Short mmCIF file of C-alpha atoms in Angstrom, two decimals:
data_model
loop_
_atom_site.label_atom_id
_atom_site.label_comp_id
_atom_site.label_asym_id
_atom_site.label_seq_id
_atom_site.Cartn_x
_atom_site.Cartn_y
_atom_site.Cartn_z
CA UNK F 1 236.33 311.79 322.81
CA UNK F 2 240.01 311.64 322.48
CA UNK F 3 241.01 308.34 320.62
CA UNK F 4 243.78 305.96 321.78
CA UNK F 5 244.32 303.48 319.07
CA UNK F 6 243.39 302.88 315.29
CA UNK F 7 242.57 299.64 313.26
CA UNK F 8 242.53 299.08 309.82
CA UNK F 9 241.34 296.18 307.81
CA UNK F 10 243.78 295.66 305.00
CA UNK F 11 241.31 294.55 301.53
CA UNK F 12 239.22 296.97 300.45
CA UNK F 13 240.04 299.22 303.14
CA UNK F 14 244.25 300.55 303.78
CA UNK F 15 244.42 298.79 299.79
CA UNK F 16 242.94 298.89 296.68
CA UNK F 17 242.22 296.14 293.90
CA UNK F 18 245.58 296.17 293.04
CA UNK F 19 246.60 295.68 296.88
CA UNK F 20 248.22 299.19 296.87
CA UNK F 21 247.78 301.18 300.25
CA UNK F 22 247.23 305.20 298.31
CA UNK F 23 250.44 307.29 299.37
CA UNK F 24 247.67 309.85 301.30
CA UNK F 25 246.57 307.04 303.49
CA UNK F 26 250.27 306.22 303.86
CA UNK F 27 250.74 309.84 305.12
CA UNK F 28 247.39 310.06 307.28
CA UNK F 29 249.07 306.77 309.32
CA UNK F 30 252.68 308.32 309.66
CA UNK F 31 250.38 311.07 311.00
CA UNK F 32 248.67 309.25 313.41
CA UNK F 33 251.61 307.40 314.85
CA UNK F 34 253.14 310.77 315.02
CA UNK F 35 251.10 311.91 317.78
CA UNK F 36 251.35 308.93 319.66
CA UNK F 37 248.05 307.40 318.69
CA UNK F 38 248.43 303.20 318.65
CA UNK F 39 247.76 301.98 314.91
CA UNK F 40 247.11 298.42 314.37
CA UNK F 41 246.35 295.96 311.42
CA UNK F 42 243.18 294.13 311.85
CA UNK F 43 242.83 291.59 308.78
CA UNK F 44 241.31 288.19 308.48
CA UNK F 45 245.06 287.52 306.53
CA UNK F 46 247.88 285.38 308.23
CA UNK F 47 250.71 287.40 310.04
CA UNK F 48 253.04 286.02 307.00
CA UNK F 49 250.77 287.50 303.91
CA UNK F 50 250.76 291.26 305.67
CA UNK F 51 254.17 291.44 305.78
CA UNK F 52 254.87 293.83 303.42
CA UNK F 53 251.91 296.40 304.40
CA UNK F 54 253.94 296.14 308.24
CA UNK F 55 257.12 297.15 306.41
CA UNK F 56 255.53 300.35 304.76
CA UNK F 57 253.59 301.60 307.24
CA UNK F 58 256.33 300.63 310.23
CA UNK F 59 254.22 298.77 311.93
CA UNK F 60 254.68 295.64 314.48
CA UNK F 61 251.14 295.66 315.72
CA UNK F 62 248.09 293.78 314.40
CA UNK F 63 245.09 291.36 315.03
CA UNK F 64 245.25 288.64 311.96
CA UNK F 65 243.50 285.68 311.53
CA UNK F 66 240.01 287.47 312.16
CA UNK F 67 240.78 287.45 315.98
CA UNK F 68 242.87 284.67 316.65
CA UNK F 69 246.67 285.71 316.49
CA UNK F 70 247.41 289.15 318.49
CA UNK F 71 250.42 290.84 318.51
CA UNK F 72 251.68 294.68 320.13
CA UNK F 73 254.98 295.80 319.29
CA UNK F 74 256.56 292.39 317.99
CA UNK F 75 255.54 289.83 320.99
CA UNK F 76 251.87 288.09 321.00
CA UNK F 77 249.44 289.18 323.51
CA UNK F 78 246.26 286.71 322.91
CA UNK F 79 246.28 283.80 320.96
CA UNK F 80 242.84 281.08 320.32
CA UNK F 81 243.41 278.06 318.43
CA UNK F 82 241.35 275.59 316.61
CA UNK F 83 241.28 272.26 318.97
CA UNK F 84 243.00 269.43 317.50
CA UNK F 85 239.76 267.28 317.66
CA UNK F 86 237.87 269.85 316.00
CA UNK F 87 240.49 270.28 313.61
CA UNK F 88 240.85 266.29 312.41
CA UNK F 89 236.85 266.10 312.53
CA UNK F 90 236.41 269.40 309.90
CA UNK F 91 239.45 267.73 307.75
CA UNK F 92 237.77 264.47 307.68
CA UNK F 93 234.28 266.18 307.16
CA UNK F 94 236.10 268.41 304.38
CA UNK F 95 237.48 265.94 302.49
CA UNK F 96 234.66 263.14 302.83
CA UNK F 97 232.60 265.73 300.67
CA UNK F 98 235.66 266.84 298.76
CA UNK F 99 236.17 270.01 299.95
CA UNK F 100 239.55 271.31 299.82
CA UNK F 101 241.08 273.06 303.61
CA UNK F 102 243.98 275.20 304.04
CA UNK F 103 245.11 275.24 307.70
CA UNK F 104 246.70 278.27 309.21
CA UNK F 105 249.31 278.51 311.97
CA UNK F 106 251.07 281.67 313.12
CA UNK F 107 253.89 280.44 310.92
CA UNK F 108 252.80 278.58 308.21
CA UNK F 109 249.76 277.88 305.94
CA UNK F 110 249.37 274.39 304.31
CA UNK F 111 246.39 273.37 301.73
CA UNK F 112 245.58 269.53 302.41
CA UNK F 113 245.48 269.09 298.61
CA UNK F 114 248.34 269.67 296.29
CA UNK F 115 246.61 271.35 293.51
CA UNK F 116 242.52 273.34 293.33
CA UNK F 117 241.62 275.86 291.66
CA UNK F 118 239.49 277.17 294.18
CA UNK F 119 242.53 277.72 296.36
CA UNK F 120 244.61 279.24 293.20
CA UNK F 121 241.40 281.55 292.68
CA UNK F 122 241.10 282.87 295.83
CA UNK F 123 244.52 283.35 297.13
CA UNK F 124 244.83 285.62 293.30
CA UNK F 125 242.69 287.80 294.67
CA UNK F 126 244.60 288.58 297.57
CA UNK F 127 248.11 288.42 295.79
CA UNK F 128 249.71 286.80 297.81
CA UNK F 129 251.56 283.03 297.47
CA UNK F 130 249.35 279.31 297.00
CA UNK F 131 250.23 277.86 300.38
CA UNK F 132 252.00 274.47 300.19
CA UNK F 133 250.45 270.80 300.34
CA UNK F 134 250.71 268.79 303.66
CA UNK F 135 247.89 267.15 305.08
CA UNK F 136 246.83 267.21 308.41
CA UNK F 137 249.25 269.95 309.17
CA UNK F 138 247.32 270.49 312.53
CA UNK F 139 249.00 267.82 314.01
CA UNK F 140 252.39 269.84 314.10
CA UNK F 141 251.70 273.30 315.02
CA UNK F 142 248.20 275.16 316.40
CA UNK F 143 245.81 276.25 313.99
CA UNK F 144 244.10 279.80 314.44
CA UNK F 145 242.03 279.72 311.18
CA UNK F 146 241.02 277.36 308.55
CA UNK F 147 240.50 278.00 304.70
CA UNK F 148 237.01 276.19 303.66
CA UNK F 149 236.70 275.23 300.10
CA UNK F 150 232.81 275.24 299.10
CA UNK F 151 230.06 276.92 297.68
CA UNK F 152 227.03 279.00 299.34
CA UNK F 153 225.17 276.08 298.95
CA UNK F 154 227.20 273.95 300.52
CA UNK F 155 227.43 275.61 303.94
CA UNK F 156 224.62 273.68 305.71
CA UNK F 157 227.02 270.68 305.62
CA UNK F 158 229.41 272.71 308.07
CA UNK F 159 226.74 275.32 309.74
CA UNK F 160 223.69 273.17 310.41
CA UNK F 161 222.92 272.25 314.01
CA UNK F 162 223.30 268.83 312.65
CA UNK F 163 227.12 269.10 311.64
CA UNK F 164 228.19 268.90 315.11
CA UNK F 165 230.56 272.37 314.85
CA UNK F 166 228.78 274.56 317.44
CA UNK F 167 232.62 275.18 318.62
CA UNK F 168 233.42 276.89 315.60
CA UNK F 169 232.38 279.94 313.37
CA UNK F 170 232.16 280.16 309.58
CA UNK F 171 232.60 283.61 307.70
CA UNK F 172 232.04 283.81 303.90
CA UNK F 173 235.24 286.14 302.22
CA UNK F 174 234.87 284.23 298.81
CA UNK F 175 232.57 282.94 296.45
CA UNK F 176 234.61 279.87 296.85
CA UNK F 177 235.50 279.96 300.55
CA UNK F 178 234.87 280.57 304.14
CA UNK F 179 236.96 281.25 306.48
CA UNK F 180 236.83 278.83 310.30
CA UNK F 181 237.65 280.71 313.32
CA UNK F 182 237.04 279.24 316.84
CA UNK F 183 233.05 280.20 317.99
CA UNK F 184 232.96 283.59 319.64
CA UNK F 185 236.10 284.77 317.51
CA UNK F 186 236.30 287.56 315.83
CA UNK F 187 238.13 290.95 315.39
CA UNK F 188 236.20 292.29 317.78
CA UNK F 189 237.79 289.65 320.44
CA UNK F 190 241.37 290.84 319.02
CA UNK F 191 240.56 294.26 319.88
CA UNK F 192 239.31 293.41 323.52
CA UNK F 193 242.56 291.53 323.89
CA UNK F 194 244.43 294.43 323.16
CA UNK F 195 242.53 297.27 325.27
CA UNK F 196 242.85 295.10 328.33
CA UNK F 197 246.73 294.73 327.59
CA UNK F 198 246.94 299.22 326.89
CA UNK F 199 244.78 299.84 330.01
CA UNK F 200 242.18 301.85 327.94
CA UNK F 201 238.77 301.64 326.69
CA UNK F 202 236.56 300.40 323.84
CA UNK F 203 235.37 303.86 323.55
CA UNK F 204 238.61 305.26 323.11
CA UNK F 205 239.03 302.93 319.53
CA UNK F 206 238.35 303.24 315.89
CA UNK F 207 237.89 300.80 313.45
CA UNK F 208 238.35 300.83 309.89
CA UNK F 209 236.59 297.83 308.02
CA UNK F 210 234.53 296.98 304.77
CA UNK F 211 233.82 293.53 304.68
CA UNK F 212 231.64 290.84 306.73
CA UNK F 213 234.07 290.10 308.96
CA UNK F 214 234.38 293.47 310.17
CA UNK F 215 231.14 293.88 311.22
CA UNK F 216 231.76 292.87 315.00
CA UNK F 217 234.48 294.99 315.21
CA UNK F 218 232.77 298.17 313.71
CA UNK F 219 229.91 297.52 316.31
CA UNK F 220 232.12 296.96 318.84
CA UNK F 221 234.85 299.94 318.83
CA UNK F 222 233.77 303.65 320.16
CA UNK F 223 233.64 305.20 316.25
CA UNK F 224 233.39 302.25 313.65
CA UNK F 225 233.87 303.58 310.24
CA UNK F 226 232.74 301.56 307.20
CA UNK F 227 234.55 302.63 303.67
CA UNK F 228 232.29 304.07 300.98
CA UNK F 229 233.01 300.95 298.65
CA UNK F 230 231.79 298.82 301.52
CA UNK F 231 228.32 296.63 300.99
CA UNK F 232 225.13 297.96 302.98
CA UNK F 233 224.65 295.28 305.54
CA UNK F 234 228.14 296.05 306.88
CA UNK F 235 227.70 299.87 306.63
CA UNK F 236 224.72 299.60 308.83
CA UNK F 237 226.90 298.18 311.30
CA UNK F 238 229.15 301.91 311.40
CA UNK F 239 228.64 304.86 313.33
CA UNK F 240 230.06 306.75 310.15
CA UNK F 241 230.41 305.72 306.68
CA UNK F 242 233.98 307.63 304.82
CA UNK F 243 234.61 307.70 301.10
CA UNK F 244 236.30 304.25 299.29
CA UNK F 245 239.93 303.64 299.70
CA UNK F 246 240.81 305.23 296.57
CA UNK F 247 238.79 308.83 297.17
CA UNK F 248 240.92 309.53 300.59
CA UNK F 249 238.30 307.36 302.50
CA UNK F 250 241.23 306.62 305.34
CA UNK F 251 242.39 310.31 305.71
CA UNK F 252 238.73 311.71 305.39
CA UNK F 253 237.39 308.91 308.11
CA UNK F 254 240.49 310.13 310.27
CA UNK F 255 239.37 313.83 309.85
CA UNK F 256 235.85 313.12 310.61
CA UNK F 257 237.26 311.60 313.96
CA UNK F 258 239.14 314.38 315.07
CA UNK F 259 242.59 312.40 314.96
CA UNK F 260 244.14 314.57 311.69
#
């Protein structure tokens, strides 16, 4: 099969803990883009935290938001937004059980509380800035994902049949938080957005991924590769499983596919 286009999660698979990208995976991508092969971004992160992975690996191509916000070569080619109504009912829902949100636009991010240290925990872990406080920021611009503050066992109050938010789709990323994508979203849908925009085929992709939210995207591509450092459950999802990020798993996933 000769491969047309290449996407990477960002945590835990192009970076490290420390939210380095290794110089050899650096140098497998220049590679790839080198013989004209389409590389892409595919992270559950806003388009405003992956900035600076963009700048080193010239890139201006990605999915972000888990599926929601898709861009090729600077200019957006899909886009799926929360709907306002399901956006003011989660808030309400959120903060009647005081569960902090953080509400993500293609621009922005806002928290609807000023201080948490849920939110300060998990937004550590990616490096990357707390967003600011303003509440109900879906009233002035379209949100693509939402950041939902609560524990494991606090899901059924969101998940249940009984919650009333079939139209939506939780993910867990965090002890502390899951993220809220519209129902049916997911990087997967990205990716389908962007073969029908190049002309090509599912077949002709790769995927790079290592956590849940990866999983539909691993399934769906034509060679899904999980990272060695990946859990089980999302490795059974992969056609092959590489090495972690730090042990070459990029370059040694992109050998293993014929592409280097």
């Amino acid at each position: 099969m000769t491969y047309k286009a290449v996407f990477f999660d960002i945590d835990g698979t192009l970076v490290n803990d420390e939210k380095v990208i290794p110089q050899d995976a650096v140098e497998a991508v220049n590679q790839l883009k080198a013989r004209g092969i389409d590389v892409f971004i595919a992270t559950g992160r806003a388009p405003y935290y992956i900035t600076k992975y963009l700048s080193q690996l010239d890139l201006d191509s990605f999915i972000c938001l888990n599926g929601s916000y898709v861009v090729y070569k600077g200019k957006p080619v899909y886009e799926a937004s929360i709907a306002t109504s399901t956006m003011e009912k989660l808030e309400n829902t959120a903060l009647s059980h005081n569960h902090p949100i953080v509400m993500q636009g293609a621009e922005a991010s806002f928290s609807n509380v000023e201080l948490h240290d849920f939110i300060a925990e998990s937004f550590q872990t990616l490096r990357v800035e707390v967003p600011g406080y303003r509440t109900s920021y879906w009233k002035e611009a379209p949100i693509y994902q939402a950041l939902l503050y609560c524990q494991e066992h606090e899901e059924h109050l969101y998940t249940s049949e009984e919650s009333g938010f079939q139209d939506l789709q939780f993910v867990r990323w965090h002890p502390y938080a899951m993220d809220v994508i519209p129902a049916g979203g997911s990087k997967a849908k990205g990716i389908e957005a962007v073969i029908k925009h190049l002309g090509i085929t599912k077949d002709e992709v790769v995927a790079f991924g290592d956590g849940l939210n990866d999983v539909e995207m691993l399934s769906y591509v034509g060679l899904g590769i999980a990272m060695g450092n990946a859990n089980d459950e999302v490795k059974s999802y992969a056609k092959h499983v590489t090495s972690s990020v730090d042990e070459s798993g990029i370059r040694k996933g992109l050998e293993y596919a014929g592409l280097l």
